[in-house]
PDB file of C-alpha atoms in Angstrom:
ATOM      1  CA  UNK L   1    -101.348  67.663-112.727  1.00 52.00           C
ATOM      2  CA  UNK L   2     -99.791  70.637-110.325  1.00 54.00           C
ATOM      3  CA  UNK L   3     -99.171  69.276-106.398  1.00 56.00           C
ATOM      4  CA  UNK L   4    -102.570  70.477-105.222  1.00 57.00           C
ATOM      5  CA  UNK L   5    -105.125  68.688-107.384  1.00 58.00           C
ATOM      6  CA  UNK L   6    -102.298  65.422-106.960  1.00 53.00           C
ATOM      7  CA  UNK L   7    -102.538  65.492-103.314  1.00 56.00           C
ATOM      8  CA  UNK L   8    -106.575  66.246-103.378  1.00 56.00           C
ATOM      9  CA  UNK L   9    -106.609  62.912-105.669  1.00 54.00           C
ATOM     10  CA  UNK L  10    -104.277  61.056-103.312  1.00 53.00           C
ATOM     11  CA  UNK L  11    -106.535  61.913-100.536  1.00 58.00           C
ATOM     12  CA  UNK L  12    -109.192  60.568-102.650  1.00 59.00           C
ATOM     13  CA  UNK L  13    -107.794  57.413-102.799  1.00 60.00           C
ATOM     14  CA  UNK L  14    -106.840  56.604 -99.542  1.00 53.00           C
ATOM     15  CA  UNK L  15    -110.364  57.056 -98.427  1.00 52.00           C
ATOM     16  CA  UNK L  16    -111.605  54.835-100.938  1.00 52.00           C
ATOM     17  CA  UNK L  17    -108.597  52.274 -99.456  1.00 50.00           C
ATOM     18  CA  UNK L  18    -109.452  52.745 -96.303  1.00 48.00           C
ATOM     19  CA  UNK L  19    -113.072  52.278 -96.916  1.00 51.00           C
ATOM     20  CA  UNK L  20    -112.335  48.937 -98.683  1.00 46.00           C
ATOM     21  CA  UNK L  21    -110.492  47.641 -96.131  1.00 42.00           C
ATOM     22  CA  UNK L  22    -113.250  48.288 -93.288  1.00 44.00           C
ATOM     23  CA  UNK L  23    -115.986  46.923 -95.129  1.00 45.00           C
ATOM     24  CA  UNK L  24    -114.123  43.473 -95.662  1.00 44.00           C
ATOM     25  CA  UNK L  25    -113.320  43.441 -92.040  1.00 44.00           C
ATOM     26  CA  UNK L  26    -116.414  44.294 -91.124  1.00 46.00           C
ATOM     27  CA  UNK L  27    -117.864  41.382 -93.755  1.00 47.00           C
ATOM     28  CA  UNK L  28    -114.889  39.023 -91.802  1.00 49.00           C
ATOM     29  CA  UNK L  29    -116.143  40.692 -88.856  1.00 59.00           C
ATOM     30  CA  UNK L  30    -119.485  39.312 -89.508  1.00 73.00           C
ATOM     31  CA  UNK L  31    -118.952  35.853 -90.659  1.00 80.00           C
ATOM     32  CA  UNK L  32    -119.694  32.619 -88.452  1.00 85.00           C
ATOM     33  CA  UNK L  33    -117.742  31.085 -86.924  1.00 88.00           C
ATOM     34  CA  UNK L  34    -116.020  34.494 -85.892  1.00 89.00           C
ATOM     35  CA  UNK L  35    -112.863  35.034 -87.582  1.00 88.00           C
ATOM     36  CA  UNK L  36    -111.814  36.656 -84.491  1.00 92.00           C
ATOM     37  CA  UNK L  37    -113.236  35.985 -81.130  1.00 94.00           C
ATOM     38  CA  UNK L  38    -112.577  38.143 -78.588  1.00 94.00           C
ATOM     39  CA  UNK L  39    -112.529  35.255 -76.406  1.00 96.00           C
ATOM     40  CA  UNK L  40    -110.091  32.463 -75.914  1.00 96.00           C
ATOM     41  CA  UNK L  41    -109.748  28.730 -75.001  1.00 96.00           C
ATOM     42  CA  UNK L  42    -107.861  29.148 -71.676  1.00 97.00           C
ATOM     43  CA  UNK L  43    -111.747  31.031 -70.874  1.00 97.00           C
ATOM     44  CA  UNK L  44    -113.489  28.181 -72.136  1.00 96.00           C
ATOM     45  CA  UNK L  45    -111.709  25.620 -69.677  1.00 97.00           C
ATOM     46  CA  UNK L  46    -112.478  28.271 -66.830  1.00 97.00           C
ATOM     47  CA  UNK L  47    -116.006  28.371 -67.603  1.00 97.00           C
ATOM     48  CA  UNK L  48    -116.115  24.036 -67.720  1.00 96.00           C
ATOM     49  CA  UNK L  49    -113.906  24.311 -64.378  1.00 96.00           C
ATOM     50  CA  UNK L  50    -116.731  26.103 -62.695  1.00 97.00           C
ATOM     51  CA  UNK L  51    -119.294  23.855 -64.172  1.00 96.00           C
ATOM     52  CA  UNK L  52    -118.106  20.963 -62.821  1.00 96.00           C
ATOM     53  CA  UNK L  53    -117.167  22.271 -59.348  1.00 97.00           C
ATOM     54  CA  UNK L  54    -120.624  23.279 -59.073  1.00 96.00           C
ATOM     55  CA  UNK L  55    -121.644  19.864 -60.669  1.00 96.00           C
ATOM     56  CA  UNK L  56    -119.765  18.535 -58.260  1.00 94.00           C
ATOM     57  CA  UNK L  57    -121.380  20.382 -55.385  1.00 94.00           C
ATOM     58  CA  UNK L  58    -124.596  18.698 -56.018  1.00 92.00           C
ATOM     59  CA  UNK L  59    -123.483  15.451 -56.635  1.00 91.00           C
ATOM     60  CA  UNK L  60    -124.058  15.267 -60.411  1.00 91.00           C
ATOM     61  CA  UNK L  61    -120.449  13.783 -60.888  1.00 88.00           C
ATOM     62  CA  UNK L  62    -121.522  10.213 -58.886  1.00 85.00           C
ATOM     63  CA  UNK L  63    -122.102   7.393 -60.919  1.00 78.00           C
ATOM     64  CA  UNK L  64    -125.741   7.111 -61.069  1.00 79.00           C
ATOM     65  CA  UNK L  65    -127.476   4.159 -59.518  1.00 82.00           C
ATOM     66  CA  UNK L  66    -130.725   2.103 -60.180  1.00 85.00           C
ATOM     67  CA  UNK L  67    -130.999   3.366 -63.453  1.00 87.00           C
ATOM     68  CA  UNK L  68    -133.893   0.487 -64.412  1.00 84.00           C
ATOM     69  CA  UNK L  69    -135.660   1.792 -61.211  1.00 89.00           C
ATOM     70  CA  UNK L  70    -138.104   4.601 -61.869  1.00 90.00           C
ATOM     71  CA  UNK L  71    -136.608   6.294 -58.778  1.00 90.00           C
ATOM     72  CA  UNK L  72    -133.153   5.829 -61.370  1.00 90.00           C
ATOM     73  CA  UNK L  73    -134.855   7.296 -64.012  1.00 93.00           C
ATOM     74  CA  UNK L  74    -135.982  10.117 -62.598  1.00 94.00           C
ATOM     75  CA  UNK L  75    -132.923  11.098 -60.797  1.00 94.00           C
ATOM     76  CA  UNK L  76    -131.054  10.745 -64.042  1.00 94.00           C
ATOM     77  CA  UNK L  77    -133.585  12.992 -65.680  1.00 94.00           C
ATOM     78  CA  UNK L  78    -133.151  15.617 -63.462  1.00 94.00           C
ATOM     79  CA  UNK L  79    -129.297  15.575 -63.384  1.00 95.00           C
ATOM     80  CA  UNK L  80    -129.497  16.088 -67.170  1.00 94.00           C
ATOM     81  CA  UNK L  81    -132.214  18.727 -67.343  1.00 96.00           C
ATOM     82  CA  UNK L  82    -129.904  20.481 -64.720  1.00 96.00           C
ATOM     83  CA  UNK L  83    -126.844  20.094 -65.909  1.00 95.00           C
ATOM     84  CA  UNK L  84    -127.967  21.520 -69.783  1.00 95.00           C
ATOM     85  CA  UNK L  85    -129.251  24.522 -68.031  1.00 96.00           C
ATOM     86  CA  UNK L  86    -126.018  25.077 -66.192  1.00 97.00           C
ATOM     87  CA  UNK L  87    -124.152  24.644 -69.101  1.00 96.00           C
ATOM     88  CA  UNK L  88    -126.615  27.475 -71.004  1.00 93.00           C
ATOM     89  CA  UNK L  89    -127.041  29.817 -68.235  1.00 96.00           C
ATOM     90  CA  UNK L  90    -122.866  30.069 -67.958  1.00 97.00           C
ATOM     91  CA  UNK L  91    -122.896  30.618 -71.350  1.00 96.00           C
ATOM     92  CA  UNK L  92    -124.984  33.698 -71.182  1.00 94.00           C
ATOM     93  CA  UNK L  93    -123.629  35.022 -68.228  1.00 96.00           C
ATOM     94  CA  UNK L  94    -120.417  34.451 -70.065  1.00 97.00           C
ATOM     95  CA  UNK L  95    -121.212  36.748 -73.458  1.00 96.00           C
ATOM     96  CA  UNK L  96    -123.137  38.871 -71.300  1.00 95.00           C
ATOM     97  CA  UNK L  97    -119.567  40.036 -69.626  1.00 96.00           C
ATOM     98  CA  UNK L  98    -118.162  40.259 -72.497  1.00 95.00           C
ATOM     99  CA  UNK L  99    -120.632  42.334 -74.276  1.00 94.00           C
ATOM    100  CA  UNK L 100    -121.118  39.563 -77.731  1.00 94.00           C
ATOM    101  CA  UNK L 101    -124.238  38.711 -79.618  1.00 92.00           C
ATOM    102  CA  UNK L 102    -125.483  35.182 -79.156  1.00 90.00           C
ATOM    103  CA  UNK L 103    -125.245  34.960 -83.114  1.00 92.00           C
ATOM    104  CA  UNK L 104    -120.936  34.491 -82.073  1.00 95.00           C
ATOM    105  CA  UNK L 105    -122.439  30.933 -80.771  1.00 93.00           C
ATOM    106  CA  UNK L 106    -123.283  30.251 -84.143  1.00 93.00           C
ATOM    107  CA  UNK L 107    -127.247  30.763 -83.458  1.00 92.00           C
ATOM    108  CA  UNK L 108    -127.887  32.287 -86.393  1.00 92.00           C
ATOM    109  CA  UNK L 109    -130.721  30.892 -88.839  1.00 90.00           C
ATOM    110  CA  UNK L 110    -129.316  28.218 -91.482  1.00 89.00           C
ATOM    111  CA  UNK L 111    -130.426  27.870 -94.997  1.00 87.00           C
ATOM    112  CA  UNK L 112    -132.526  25.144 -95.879  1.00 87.00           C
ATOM    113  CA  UNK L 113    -130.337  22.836 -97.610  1.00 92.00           C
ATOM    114  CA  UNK L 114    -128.013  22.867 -94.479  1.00 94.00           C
ATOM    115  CA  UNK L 115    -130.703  21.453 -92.540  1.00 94.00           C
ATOM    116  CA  UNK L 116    -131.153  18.750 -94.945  1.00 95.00           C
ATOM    117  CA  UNK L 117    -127.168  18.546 -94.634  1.00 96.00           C
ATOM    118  CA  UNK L 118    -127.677  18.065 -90.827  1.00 96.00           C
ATOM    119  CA  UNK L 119    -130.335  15.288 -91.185  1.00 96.00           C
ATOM    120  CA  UNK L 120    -128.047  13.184 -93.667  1.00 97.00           C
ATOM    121  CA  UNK L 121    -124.777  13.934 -91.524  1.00 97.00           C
ATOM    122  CA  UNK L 122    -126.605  12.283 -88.410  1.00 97.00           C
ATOM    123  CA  UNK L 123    -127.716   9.230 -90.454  1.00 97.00           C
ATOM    124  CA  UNK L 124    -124.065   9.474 -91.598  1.00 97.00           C
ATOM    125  CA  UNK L 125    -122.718   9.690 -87.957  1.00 97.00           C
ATOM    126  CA  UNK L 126    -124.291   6.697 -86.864  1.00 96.00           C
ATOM    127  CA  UNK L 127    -123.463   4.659 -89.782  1.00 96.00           C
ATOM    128  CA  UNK L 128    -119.888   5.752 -89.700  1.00 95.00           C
ATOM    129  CA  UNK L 129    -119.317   6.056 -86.345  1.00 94.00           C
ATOM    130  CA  UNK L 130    -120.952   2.723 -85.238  1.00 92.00           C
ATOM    131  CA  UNK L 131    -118.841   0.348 -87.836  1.00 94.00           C
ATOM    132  CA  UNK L 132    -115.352   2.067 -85.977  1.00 93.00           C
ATOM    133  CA  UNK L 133    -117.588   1.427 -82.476  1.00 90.00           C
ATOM    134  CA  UNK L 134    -117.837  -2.203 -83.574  1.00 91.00           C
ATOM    135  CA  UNK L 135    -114.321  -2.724 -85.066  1.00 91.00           C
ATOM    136  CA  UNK L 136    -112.641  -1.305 -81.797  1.00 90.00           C
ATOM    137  CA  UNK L 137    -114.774  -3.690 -79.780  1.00 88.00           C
ATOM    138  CA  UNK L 138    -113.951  -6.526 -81.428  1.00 89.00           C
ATOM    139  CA  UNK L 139    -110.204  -5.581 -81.232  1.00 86.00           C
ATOM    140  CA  UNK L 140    -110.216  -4.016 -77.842  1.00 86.00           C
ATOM    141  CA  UNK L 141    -113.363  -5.834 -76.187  1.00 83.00           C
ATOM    142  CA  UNK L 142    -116.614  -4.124 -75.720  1.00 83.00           C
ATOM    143  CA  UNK L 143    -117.014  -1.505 -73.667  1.00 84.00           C
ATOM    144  CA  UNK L 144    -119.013  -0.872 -70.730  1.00 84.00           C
ATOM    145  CA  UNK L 145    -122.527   0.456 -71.398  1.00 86.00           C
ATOM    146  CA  UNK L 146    -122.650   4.230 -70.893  1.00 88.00           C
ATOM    147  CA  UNK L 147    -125.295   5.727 -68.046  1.00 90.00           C
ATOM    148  CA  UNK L 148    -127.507   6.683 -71.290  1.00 92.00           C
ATOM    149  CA  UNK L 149    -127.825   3.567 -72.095  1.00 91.00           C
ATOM    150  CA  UNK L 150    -128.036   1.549 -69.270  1.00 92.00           C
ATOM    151  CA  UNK L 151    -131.197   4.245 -68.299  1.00 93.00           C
ATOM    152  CA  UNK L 152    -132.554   3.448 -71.845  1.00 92.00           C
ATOM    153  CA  UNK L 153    -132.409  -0.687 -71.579  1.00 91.00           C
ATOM    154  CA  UNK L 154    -134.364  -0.101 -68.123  1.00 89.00           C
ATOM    155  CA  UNK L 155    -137.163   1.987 -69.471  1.00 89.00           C
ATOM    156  CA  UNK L 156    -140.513   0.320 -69.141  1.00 89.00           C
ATOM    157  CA  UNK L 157    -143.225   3.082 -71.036  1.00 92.00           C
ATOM    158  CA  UNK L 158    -142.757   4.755 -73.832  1.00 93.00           C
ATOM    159  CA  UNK L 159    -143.494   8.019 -72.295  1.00 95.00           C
ATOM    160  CA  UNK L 160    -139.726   6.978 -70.806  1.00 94.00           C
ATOM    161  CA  UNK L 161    -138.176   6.981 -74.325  1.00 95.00           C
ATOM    162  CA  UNK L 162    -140.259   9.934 -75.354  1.00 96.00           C
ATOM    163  CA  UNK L 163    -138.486  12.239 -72.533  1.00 96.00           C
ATOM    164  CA  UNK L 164    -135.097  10.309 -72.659  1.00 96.00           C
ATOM    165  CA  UNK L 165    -135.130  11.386 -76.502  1.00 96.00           C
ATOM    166  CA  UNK L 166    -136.593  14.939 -75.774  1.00 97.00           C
ATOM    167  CA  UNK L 167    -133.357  14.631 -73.180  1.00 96.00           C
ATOM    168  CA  UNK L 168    -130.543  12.868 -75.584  1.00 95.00           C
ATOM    169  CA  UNK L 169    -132.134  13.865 -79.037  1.00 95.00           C
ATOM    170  CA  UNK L 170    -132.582  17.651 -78.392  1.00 96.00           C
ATOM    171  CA  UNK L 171    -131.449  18.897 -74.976  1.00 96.00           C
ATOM    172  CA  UNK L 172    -128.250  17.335 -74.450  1.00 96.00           C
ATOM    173  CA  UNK L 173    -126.989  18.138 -78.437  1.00 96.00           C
ATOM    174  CA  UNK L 174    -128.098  21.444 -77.647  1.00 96.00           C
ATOM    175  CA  UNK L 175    -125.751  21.722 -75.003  1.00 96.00           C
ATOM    176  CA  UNK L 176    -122.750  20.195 -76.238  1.00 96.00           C
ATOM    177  CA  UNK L 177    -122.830  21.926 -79.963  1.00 97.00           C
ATOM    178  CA  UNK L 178    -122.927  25.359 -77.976  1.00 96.00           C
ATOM    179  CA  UNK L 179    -120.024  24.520 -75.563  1.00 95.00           C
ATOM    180  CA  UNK L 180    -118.020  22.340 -77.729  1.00 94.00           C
ATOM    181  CA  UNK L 181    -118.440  23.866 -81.154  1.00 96.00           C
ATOM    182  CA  UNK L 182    -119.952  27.486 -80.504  1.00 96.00           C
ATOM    183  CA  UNK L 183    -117.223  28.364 -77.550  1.00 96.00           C
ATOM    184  CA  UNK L 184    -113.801  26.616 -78.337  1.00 97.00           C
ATOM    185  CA  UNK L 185    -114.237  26.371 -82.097  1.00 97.00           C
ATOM    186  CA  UNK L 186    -113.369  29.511 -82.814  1.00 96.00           C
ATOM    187  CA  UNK L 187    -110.499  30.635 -81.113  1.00 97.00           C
ATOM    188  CA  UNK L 188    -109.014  27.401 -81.919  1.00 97.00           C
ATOM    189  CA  UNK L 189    -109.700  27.998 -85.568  1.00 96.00           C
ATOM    190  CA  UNK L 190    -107.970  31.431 -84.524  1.00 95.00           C
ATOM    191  CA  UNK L 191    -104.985  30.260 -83.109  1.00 95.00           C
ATOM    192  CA  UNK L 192    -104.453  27.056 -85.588  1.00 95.00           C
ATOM    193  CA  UNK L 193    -105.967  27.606 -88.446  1.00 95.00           C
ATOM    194  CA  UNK L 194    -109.307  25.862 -89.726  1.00 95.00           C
ATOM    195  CA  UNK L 195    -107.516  22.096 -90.243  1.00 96.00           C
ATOM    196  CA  UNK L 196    -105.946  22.174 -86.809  1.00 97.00           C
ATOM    197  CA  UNK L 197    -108.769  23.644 -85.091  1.00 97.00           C
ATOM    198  CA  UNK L 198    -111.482  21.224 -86.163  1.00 97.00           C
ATOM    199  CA  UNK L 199    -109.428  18.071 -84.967  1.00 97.00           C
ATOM    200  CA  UNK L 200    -108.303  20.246 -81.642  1.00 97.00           C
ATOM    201  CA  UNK L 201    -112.113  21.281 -81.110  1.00 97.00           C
ATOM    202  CA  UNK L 202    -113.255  17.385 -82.001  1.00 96.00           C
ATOM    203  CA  UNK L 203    -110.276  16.089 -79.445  1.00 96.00           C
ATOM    204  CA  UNK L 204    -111.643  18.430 -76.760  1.00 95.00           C
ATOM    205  CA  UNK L 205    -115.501  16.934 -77.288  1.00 95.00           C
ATOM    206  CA  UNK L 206    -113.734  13.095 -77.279  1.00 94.00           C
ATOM    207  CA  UNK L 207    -111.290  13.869 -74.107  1.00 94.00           C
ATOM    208  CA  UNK L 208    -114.339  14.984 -72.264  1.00 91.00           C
ATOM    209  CA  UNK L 209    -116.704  12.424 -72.194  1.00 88.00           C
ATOM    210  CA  UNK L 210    -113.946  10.656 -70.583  1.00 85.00           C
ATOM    211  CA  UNK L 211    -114.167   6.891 -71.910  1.00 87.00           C
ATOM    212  CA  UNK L 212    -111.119   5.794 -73.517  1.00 85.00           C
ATOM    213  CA  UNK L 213    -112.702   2.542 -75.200  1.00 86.00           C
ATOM    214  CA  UNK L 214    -114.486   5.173 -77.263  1.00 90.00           C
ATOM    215  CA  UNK L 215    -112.073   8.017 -78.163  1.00 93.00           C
ATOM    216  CA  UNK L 216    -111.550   7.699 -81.421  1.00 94.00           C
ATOM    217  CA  UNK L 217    -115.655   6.819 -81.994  1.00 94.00           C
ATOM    218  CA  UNK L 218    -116.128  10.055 -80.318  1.00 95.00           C
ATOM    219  CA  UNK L 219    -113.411  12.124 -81.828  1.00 96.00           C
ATOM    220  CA  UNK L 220    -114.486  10.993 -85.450  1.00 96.00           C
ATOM    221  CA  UNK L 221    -117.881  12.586 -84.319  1.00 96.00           C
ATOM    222  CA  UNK L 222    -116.482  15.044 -83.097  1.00 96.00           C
ATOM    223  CA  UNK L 223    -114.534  16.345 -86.655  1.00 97.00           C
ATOM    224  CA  UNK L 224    -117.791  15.682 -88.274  1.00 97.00           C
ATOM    225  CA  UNK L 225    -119.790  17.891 -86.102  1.00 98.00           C
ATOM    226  CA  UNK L 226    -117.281  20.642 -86.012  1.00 97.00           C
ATOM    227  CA  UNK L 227    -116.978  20.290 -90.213  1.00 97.00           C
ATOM    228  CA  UNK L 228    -120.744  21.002 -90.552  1.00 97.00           C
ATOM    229  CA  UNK L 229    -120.112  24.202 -88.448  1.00 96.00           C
ATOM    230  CA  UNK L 230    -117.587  25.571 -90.489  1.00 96.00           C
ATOM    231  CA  UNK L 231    -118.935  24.120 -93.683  1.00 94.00           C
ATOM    232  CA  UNK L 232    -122.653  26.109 -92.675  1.00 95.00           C
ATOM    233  CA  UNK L 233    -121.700  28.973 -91.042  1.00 94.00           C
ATOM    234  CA  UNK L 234    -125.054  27.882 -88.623  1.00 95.00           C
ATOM    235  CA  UNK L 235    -124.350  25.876 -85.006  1.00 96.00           C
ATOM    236  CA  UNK L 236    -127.390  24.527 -86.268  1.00 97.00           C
ATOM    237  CA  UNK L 237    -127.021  22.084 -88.280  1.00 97.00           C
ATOM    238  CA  UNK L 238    -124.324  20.218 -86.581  1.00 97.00           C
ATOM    239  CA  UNK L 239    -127.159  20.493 -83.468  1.00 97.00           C
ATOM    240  CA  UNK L 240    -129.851  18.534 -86.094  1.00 97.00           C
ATOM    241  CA  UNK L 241    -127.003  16.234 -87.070  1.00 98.00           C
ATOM    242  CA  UNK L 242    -126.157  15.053 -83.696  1.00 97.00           C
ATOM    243  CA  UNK L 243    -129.279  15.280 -82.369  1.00 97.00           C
ATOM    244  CA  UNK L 244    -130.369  12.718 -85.253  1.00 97.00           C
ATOM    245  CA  UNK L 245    -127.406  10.507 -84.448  1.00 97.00           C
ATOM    246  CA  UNK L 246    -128.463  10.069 -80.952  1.00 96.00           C
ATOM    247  CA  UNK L 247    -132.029   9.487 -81.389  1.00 97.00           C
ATOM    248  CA  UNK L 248    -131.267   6.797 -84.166  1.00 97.00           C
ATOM    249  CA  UNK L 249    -129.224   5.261 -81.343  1.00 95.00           C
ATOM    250  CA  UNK L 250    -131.701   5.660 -78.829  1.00 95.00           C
ATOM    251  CA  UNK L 251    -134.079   4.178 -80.971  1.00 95.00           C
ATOM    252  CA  UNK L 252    -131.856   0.981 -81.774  1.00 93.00           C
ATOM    253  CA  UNK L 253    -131.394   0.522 -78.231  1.00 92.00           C
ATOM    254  CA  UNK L 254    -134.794   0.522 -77.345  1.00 92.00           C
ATOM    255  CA  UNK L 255    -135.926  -1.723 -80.532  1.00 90.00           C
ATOM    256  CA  UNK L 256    -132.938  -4.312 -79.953  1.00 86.00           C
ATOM    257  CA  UNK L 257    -133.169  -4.293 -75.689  1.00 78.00           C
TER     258      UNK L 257
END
């Protein structure tokens, strides 16, 4: 082979290399979560700073009162219908600024059997979740009801449970898979690897709801949750899972009350 056709083959080759090597990052590129957000976590704490500073500009961080008055209900209604569309609209304005497809949220349409997987993982959740719940309490004493709750107990219609679980079941999972798991998953999983960056992700979700009697409850969730993301490739899923887990729970509180 004289120098000419060798270098003409070389050339060849490198193409081919380089052509490889753009369609697997463009297939890494692709997958969910992204293997490589252009986003980062120190973002994602911005974005919940300005949530709650303008949460706390309308008084949505007070302790709600009267919550087995209808004037209680209401008000608590409307706090969470507002704050899941502050949450959401940030969001948006967010990836609009930095030019990403929702489908970097993990919006993107699961297969069939996932959803399945999301159904069992709630039942699973609540199960799982509520046996720690009840060993803590009995080692640690029960805690105080949460606002949910408290809200639930006090409800006198069902058209009361019907919106509460339109508000816990749906709304509120909504919101919380998005922030939690669809913005600070990934470049955790980034930074940390996937091991690392499920437990950091499921700390975040536990730190947050601050309520120390029911950390580790929450965190355990919270690893769950984030699992089913990563496991799926779909935020949905984990959305049906705890979604199901709160409704269950919504449901056992109203039955039991």
């Amino acid at each position: 082979m004289d120098n000419k056709t060798y270098r003409k083959a070389h050339k060849r080759n490198k193409k081919s290399q380089d052509r490889d090597i753009k369609e697997t990052m463009n297939k890494e590129d692709n997958r969910i979560p992204p293997r490589r957000p252009v986003w980062n976590v120190w973002q994602g704490l911005f974005l919940l700073l300005i949530i709650y500073g303008i949460e706390f500009f309308f008084g949505w961080l007070r302790t709600p009162k009267d919550l087995d008055q209808l004037e209680g209900f209401f008000r608590f209604l409307t706090v969470g219908m507002g704050e899941a569309l502050l949450y959401l609209v940030i969001i948006l304005c967010f990836f609009k600024l930095i030019h990403r497809p929702l489908r970097e949220l993990g919006l993107v349409r699961p297969h069939g059997r996932f959803v399945v997987l999301g159904l069992m993982m709630g039942v699973f959740l609540l199960v799982v979740v509520g046996m720690i719940g009840n060993f803590l309490a009995n080692k640690l004493g029960t805690p105080a009801p949460q606002s949910f709750t408290l809200v639930l107990m006090g409800a006198q219609y069902d058209w009361q449970l019907i919106l509460l679980i339109i508000l816990g079941g749906l709304i509120a999972p909504i919101k919380e898979e998005v922030f939690f798991r669809g913005i600070f998953y990934p470049p955790f999983r980034q930074e940390y690897g996937r091991g690392k960056g499920i437990l950091f992700t499921a700390g975040l979700f536990a730190l947050l709801h601050f309520d120390v009697l029911r950390f580790i409850p929450l965190l355990v969730g919270g690893v769950v949750l984030t699992w089913l993301y990563e496991k799926t490739g779909s935020l949905w899923p984990s959305i049906i899972a705890h979604g199901t887990w709160n409704t269950l729970m919504a449901l056992m509180v109203w039955i039991q009350r």
